[in-house]
Coordinates of C-alpha atoms (C1' of nucleotides) in Angstrom, one line a residue:
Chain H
X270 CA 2.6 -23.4 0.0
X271 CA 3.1 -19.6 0.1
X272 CA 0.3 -19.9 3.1
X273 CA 2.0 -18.8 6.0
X274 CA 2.1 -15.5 4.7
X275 CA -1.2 -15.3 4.2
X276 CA -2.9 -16.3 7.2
X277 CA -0.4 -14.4 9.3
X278 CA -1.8 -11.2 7.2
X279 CA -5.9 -12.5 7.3
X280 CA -5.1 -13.3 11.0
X281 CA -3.7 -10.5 12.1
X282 CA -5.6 -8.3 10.5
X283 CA -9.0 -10.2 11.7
X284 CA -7.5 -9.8 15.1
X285 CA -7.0 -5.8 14.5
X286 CA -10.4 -5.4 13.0
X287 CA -12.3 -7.4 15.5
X288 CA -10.1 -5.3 18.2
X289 CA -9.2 -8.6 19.8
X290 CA -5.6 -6.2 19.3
X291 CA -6.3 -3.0 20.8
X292 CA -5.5 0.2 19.2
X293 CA -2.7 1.6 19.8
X294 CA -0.8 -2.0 21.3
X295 CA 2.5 -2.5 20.6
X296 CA 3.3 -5.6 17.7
X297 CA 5.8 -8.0 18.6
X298 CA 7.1 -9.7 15.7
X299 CA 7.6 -12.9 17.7
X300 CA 4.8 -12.5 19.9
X301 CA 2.9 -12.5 16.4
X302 CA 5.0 -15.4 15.0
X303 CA 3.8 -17.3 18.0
X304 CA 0.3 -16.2 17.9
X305 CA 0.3 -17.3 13.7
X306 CA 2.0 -20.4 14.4
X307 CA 4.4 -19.0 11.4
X308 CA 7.8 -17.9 11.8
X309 CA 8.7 -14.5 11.7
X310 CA 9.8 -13.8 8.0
X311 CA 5.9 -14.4 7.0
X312 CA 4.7 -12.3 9.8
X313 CA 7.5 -9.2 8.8
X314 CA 5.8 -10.0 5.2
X315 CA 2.2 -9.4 6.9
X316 CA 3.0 -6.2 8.9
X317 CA 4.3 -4.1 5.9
X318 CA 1.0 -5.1 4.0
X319 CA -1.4 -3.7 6.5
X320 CA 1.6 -0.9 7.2
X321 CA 0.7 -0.2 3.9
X322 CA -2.9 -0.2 4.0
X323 CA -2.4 2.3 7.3
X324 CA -3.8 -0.5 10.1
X325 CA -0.4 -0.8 11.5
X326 CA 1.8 2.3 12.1
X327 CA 5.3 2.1 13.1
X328 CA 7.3 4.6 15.5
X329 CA 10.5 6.0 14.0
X330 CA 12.7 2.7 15.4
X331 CA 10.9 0.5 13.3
X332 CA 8.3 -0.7 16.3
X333 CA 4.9 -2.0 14.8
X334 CA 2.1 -0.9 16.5
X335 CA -1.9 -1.0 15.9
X336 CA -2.8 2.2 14.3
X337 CA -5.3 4.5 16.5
X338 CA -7.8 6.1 14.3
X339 CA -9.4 9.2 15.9
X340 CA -12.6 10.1 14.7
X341 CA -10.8 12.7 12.6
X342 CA -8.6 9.6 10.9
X343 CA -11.9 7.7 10.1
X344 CA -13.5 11.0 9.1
X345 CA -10.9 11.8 6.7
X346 CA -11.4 8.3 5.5
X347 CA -15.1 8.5 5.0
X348 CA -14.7 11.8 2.8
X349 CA -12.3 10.5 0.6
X350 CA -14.3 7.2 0.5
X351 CA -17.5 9.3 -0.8
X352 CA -15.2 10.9 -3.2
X353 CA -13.8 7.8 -4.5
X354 CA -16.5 5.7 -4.7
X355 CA -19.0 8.0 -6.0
X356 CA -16.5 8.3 -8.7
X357 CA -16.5 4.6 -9.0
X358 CA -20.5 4.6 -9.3
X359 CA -20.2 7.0 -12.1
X360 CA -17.7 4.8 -13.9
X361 CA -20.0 2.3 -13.0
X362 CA -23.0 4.3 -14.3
X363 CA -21.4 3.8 -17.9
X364 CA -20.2 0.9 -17.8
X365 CA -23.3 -1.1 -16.7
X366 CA -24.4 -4.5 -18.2
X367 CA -27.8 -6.0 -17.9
X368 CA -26.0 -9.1 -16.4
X369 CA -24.3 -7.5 -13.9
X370 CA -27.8 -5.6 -13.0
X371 CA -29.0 -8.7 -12.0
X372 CA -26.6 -9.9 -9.9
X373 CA -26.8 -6.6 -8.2
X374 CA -30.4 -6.8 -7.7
X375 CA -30.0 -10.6 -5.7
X376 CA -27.4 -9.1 -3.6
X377 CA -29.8 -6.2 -2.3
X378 CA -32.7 -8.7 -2.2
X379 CA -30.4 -10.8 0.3
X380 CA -29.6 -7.7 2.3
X381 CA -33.5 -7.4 2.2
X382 CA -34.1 -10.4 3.7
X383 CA -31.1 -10.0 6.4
X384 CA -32.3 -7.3 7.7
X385 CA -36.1 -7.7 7.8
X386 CA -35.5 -10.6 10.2
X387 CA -37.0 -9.9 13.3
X388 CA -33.7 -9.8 14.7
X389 CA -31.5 -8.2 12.0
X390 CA -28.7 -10.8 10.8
X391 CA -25.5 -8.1 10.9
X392 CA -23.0 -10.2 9.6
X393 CA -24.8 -11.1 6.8
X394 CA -25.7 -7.5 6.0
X395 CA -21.9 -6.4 6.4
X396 CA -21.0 -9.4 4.1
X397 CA -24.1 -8.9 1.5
X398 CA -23.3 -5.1 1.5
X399 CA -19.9 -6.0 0.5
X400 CA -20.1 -7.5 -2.3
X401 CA -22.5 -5.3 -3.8
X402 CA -20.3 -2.5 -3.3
X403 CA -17.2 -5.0 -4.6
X404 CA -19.5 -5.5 -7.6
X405 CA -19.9 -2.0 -8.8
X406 CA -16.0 -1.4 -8.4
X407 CA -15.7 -4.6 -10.4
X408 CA -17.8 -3.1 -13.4
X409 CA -16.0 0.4 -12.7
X410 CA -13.0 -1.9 -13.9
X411 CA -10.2 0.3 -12.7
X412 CA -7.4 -1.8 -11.1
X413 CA -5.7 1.8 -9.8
X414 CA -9.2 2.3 -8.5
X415 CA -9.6 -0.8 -6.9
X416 CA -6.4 -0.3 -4.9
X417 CA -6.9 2.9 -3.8
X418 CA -10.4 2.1 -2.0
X419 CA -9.1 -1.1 -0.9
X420 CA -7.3 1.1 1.6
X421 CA -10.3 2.9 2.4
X422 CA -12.9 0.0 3.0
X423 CA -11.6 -1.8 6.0
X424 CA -12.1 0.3 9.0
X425 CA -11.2 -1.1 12.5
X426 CA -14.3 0.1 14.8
X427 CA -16.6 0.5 11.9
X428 CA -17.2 -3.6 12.1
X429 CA -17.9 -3.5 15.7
X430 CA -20.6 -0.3 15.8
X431 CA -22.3 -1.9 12.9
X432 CA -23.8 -4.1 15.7
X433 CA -25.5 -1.0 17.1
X434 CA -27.2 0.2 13.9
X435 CA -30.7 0.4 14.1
X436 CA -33.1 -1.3 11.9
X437 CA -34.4 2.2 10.1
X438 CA -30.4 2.8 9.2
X439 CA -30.4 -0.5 8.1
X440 CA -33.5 -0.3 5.8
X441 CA -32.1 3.1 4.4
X442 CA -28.6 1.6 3.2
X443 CA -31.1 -0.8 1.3
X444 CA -33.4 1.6 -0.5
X445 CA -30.2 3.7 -1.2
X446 CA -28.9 0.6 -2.5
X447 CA -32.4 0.6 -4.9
X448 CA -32.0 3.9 -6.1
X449 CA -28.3 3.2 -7.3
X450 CA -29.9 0.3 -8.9
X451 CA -32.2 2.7 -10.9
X452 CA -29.3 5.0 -11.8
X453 CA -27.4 2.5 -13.2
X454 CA -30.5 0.7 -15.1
X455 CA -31.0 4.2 -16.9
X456 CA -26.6 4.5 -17.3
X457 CA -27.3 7.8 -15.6
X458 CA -23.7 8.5 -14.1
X459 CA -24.0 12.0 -12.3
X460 CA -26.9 9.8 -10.7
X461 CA -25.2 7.3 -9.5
X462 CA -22.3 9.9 -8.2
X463 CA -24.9 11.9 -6.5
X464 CA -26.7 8.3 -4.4
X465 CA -23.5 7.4 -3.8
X466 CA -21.8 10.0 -2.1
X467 CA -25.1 10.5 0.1
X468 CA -24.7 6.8 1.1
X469 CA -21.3 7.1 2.2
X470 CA -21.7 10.1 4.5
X471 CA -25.2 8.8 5.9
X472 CA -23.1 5.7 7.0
X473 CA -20.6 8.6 8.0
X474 CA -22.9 10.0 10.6
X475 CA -24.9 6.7 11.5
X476 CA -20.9 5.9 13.0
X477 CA -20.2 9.0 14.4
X478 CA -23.8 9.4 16.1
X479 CA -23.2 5.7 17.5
X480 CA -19.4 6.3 18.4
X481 CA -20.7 9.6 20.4
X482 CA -22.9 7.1 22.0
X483 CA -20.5 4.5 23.2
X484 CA -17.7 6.9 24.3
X485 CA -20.0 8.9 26.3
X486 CA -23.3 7.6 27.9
X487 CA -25.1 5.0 26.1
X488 CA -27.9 7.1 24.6
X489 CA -29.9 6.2 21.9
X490 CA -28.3 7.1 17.9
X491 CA -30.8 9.0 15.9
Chain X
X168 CA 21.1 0.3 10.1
X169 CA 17.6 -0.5 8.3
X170 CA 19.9 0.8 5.4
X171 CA 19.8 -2.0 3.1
X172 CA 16.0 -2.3 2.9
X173 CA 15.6 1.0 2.4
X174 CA 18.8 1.0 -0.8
X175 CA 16.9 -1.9 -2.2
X176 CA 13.7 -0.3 -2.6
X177 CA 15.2 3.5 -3.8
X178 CA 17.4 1.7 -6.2
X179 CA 14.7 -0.4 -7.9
X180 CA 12.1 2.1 -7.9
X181 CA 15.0 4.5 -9.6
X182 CA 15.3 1.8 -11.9
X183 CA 11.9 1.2 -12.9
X184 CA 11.2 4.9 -13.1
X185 CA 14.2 5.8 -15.8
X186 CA 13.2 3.0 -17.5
X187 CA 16.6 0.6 -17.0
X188 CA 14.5 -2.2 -16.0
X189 CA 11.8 -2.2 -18.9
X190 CA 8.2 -2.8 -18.7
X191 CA 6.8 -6.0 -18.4
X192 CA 10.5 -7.3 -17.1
X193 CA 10.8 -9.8 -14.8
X194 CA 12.7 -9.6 -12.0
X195 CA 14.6 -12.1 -10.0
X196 CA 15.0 -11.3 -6.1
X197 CA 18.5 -12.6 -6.4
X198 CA 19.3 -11.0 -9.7
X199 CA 17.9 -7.6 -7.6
X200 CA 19.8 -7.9 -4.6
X201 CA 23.3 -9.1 -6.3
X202 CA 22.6 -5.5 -8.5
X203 CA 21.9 -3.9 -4.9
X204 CA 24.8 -5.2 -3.1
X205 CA 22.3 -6.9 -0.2
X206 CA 20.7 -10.2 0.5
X207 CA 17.5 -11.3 -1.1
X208 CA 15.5 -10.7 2.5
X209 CA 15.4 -6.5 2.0
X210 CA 15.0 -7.0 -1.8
X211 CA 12.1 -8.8 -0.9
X212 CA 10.9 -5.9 1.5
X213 CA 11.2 -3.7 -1.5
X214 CA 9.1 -5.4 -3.9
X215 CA 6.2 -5.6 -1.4
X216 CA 6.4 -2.1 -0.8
X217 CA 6.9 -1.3 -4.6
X218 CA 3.6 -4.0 -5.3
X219 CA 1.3 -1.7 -2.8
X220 CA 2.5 1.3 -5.2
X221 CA 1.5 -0.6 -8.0
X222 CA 5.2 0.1 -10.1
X223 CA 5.8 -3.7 -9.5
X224 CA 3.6 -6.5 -10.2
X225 CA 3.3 -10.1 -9.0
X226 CA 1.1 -12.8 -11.2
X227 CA -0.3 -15.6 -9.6
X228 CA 2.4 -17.9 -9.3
X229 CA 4.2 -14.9 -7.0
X230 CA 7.2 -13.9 -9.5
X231 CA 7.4 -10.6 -9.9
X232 CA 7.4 -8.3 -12.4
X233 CA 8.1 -4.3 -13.6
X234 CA 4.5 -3.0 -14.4
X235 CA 3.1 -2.3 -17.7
X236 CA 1.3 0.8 -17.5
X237 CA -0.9 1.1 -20.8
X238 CA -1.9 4.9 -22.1
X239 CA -5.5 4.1 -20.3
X240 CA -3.7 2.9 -16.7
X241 CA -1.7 6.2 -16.8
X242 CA -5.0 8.3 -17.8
X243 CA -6.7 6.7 -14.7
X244 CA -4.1 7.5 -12.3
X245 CA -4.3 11.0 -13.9
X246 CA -8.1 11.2 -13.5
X247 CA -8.0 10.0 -9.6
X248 CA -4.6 12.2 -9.5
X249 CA -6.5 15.4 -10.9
X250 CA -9.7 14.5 -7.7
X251 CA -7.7 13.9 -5.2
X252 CA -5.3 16.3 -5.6
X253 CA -7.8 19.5 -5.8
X254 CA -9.5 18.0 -3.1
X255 CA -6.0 18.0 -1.1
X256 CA -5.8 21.9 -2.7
X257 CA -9.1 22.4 -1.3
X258 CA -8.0 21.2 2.4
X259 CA -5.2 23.3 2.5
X260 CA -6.6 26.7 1.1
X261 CA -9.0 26.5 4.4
X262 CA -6.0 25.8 6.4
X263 CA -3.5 28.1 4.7
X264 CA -0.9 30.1 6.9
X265 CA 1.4 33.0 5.7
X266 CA 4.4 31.2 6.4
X267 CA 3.6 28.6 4.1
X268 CA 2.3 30.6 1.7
X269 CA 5.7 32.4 1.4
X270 CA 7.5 28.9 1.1
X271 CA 5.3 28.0 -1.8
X272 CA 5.9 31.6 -3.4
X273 CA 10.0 31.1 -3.0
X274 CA 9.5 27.8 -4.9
X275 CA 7.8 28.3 -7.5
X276 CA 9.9 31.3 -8.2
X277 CA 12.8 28.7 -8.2
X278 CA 10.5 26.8 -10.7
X279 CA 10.7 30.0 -12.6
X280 CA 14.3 30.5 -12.3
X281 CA 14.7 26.5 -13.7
X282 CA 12.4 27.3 -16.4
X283 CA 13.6 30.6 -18.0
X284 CA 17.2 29.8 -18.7
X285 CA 18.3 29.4 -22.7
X286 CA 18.0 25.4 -22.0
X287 CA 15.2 24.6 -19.3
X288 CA 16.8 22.9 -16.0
X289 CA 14.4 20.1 -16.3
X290 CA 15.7 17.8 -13.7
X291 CA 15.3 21.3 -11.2
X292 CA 11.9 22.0 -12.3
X293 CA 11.0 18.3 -11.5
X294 CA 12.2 18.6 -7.8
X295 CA 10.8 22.2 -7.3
X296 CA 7.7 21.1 -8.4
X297 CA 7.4 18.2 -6.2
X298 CA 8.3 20.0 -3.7
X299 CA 5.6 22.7 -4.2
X300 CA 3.3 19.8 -4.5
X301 CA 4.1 18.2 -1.3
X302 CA 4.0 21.3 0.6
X303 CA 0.2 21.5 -0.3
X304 CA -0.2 18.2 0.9
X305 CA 1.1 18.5 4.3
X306 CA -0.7 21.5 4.8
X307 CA -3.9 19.4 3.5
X308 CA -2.9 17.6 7.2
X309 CA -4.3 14.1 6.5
X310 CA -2.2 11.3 6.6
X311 CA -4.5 8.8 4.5
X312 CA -4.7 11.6 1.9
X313 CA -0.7 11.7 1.9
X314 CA -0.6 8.0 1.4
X315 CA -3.3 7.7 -1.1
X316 CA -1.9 10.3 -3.0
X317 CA 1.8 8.7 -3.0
X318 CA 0.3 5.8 -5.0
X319 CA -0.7 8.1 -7.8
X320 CA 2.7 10.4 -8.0
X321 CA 4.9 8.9 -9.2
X322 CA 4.2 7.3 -12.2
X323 CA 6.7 5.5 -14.7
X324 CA 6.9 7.0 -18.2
X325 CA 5.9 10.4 -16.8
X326 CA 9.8 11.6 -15.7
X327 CA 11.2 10.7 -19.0
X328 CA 8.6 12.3 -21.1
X329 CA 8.9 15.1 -19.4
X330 CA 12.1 16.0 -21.1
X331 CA 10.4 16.4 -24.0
X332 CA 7.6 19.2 -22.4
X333 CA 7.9 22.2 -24.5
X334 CA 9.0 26.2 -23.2
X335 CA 5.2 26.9 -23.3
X336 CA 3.8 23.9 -21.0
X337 CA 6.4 24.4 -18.7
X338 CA 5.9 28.5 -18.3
X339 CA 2.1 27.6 -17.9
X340 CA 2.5 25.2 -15.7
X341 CA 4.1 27.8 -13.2
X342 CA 1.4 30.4 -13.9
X343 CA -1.4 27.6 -12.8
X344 CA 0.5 27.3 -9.7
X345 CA 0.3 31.2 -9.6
X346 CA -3.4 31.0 -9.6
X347 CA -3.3 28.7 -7.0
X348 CA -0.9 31.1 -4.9
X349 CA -3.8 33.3 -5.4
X350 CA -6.5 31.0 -4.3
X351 CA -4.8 30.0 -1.4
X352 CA -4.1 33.6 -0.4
X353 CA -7.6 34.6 -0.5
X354 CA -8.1 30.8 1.3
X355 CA -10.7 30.3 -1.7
X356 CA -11.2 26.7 -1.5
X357 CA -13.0 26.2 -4.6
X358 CA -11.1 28.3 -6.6
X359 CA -8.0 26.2 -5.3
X360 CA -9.9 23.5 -6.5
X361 CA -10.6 23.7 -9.8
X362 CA -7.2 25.5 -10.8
X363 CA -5.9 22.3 -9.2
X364 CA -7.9 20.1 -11.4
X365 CA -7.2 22.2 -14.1
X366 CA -3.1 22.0 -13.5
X367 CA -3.3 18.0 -13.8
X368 CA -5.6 17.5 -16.3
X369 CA -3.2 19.7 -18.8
X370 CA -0.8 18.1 -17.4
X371 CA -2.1 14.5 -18.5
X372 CA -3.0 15.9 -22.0
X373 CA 0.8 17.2 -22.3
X374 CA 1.9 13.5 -21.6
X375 CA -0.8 11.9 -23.6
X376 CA 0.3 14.3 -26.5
X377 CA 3.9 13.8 -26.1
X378 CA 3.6 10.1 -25.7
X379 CA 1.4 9.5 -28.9
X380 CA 4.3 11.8 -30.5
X381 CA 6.9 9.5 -29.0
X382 CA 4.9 5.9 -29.9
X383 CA 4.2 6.8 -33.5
X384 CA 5.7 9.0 -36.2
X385 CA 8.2 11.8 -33.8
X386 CA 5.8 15.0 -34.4
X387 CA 5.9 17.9 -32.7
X388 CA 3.9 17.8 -29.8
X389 CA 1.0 20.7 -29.0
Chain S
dG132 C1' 5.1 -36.9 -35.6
dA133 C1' 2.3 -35.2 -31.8
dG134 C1' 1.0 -35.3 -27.3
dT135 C1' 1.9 -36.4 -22.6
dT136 C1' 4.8 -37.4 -18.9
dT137 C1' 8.9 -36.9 -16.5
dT138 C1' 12.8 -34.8 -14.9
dG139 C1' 15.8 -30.9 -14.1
dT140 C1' 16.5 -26.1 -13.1
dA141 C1' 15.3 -21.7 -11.6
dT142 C1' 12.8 -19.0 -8.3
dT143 C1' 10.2 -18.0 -4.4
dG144 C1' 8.6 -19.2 0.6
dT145 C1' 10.1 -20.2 5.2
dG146 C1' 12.9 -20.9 9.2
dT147 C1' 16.7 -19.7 11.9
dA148 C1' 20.9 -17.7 13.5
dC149 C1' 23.4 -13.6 14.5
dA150 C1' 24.4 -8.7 14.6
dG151 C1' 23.1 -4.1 15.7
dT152 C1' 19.9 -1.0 18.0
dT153 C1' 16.6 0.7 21.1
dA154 C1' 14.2 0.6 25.4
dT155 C1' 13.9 -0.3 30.2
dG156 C1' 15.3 -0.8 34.8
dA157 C1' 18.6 -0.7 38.4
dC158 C1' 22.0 1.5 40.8
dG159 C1' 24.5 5.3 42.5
dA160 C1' 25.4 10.3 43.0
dG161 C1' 23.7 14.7 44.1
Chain E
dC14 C1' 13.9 11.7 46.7
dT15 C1' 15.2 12.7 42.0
dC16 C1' 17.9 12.5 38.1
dG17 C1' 21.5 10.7 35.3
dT18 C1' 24.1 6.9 33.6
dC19 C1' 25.1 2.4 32.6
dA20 C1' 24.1 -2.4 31.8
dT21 C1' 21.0 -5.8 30.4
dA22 C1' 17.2 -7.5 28.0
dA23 C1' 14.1 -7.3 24.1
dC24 C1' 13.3 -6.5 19.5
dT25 C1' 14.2 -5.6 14.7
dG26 C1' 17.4 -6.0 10.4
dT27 C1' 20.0 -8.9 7.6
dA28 C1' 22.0 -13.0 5.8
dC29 C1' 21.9 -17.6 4.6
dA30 C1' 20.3 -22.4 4.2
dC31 C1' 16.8 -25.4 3.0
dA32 C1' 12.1 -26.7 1.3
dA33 C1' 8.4 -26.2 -1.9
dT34 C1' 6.7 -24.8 -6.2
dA35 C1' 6.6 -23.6 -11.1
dC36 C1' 8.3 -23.5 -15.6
dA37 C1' 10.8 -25.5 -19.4
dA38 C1' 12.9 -28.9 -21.9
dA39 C1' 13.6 -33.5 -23.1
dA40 C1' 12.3 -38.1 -23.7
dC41 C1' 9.1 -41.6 -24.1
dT42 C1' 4.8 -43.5 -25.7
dC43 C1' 1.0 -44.0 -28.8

DNA sequence: GAGTTTTGTATTGTGTACAGTTATGACGAG
DNA sequence: CTCGTCATAACTGTACACAATACAAAACTC
């Protein structure tokens, strides 16, 4: 079985990340037992999970609540996620197999084609993009590492702007993706660091210029 | 209350960082919370939280286990150890204050005073240097840095080995954190950096060194 | 005798009841 | 009308009981 725990955690979390919960609500164990169809003990099991992983905070009498991440919180998490994962590229870099070059070139290929659409398919971009990222910290074969960006990955709000990027953003995550793709074909690790880290704060600022534009008029992100 | 959760997971952790419960060990939720004096549900708590620091591992049919941290899992926290921590060095030489700075100053002299006696107060230089360390971090003023960083501490192995660091390690580790004094008075951030960077890197070569010593023939370490 | 199936035991997952704690609202005094 | 206090309600922590699963050992068959 061993399931109840784990779809309170995937839906919960969904719910966060989709904002269906709204930052900074208050998380009622039973409430969420309800919601889950589980009992509570699965759904306590849940909460310190994503407690761990910083989407659920809790007060100092042990209340759960969604975590509100100011734009400082997610910048914070962006920096560290260029730092990380540039590292990860680099490991990457050196530990590249022809094999796994492949695979890496399908997955950009698919983001290609989700994205030259004349209407851009975003889901399949988020999900293609993904596991091309999940694939390079696979060959950076670090389980420490692997943990500590798991933390970093899953933003709430970062899901929901994606719908706004524009189609030029979009094609530059892909060619940024190519040029990775010719660091690690030439095992060129300060390369790979160097892409990296610029792809992580582009996406940076493509959410913050969006994010300025929702929260204040709707004007158009550069 | 909340006491016994919070027992469970002190008590175990203690455990698996002096090395009473072994490597590799399994452990029992009801073996762990007869030894704890509670019932199986905060043991249970425990373990999760000790599984998102990585000092417990579960395989796939759930049952838990101590983790077995090879020479090359213990280099790789070091290396993402000795990155984030200068970065976190970095932060807080831009947002330095003299108030802290004077804390930090008071202990590491305390670090001094541990170190220079006839027979080193190890067990005091551990805390004061933990304690220096964490002030550094708080003044770094990111919560997602203070959680990543709590996954890469505290590391099993490292607190009993470092009853074996030699007079000369231990006076140069308080001079590095006397550069750093220095770096963070002038509010230098890259200096802060790479004397941070520097300070865990000798740091991991001192444990590497002493551990080799330990695992083969007992020779003097450098 | 070797391999496979079956059965028994140990361990974890889940639900639920109860106790202790915190928050909230009502009521009364100033 | 406001503030403080007290009572009640809601929620979390803990324990325990039961169900489901996995591992191991023994027995049976070929």
């Amino acid at each position: 079985m061993q399931k109840a725990s784990d779809r309170a955690y995937e839906s919960i979390r969904a719910m966060i990340l989709s904002g269906e919960l709204a930052a900074g609500e208050r998380l009622s164990e039973e409430a969420l037992a309800e919601s889950c169809g589980v009992s509570r003990t699965p759904v306590r099991d849940a909460l310190r999970r994503l407690e761990a992983e910083l989407l659920v905070r809790r007060n100092e009498s042990q209340r759960s609540f969604v975590a509100d991440w100011s734009l400082s919180d997610v910048a914070d998490a962006f920096e560290l996620r260029a730092m990380v994962e540039s590292y990860a590229a680099g490991r990457a870099a050196e530990r590249m197999d022809d094999k796994t070059l492949v695979k890496l070139k399908a997955c950009n290929s698919a983001i290609y084609d989700a994205i030259s659409r004349k209407v851009p398919d975003i889901s399949a971009f988020l999900d293609h993009n993904r596991e091309f990222h999940a694939i390079i910290l696979a060959v950076a074969d670090s389980r420490r590492l692997t943990a500590l960006l798991g933390t970093l990955i899953e933003q709430p709000l970062v899901r929901r702007t994606a719908q706004h990027y524009g189609a030029e953003a979009l094609h530059r995550s892909y060619s940024e993706h190519e040029d990775l793709l010719a660091a690690f074909a030439r095992r060129d690790r300060p390369w790979a660091e160097s892409v990296m880290a610029g792809h992580i704060r582009r996406a940076f600022h493509a959410y913050a210029d969006a994010h300025r534009g929702m929260s204040s008029v709707d004007r158009k992100a550069a």
